[in-house]
């Protein structure tokens, strides 16, 4: 049996405010295998973003076990988690998070430079943009792009280093239906053609239909799961 990319057992995450404990993830068990195109669904506050942040090492659990790409995540230092994100994970955020003073190509190059890529990073970034049909936007700045274009550039940046796992938090939330459909077709093509593993969250029933597996969360727990 292949080892899952992500394995959570009795996972807990609580936040604390004014001396009160606010549970966000409650005893969750979850596995994600290589090659999946899975989505987390559920109402606001159900734990989708918290779970993605835990898997991505942006936050740490308050209890339970969490293995990500063979790493015992709760035992990693902040620096080790940052290195894991840089080397092995890709992120797509709801708010795009492109660097406004960099061109499209430079935004893609930036992550490659952080990883220590050499002079060929220019050509590699350009190749990624061409593969995703974004080459004509290479010299534009984020402010010159539509929301749909910005999010497609964010996907290009996320997959530029061929990560083992791409995490996307509500990637279509700020897009109209047409642009959301274009984005999901792009992500699904990367999955189908390159075997990339995706875990994304959504509220949109039309978006979740692109997934091969739908995981429903409620009150910090998985309440339903089905193949699509």
PDB file of N, CA and C in Angstrom, residues 184 189 216:
ATOM      1  N   UNK A 184     -10.849  26.185 -12.955  1.00  0.00           N
ATOM      2  CA  UNK A 184     -10.968  24.786 -12.553  1.00  0.00           C
ATOM      3  C   UNK A 184     -10.549  23.845 -13.678  1.00  0.00           C
ATOM      4  N   UNK A 189      -6.629  20.104 -15.669  1.00  0.00           N
ATOM      5  CA  UNK A 189      -5.697  19.692 -16.730  1.00  0.00           C
ATOM      6  C   UNK A 189      -4.317  19.384 -16.152  1.00  0.00           C
ATOM      7  N   UNK A 216     -16.871  16.510   3.003  1.00  0.00           N
ATOM      8  CA  UNK A 216     -17.725  17.504   3.649  1.00  0.00           C
ATOM      9  C   UNK A 216     -17.324  17.667   5.108  1.00  0.00           C
TER      10      UNK A 216
END
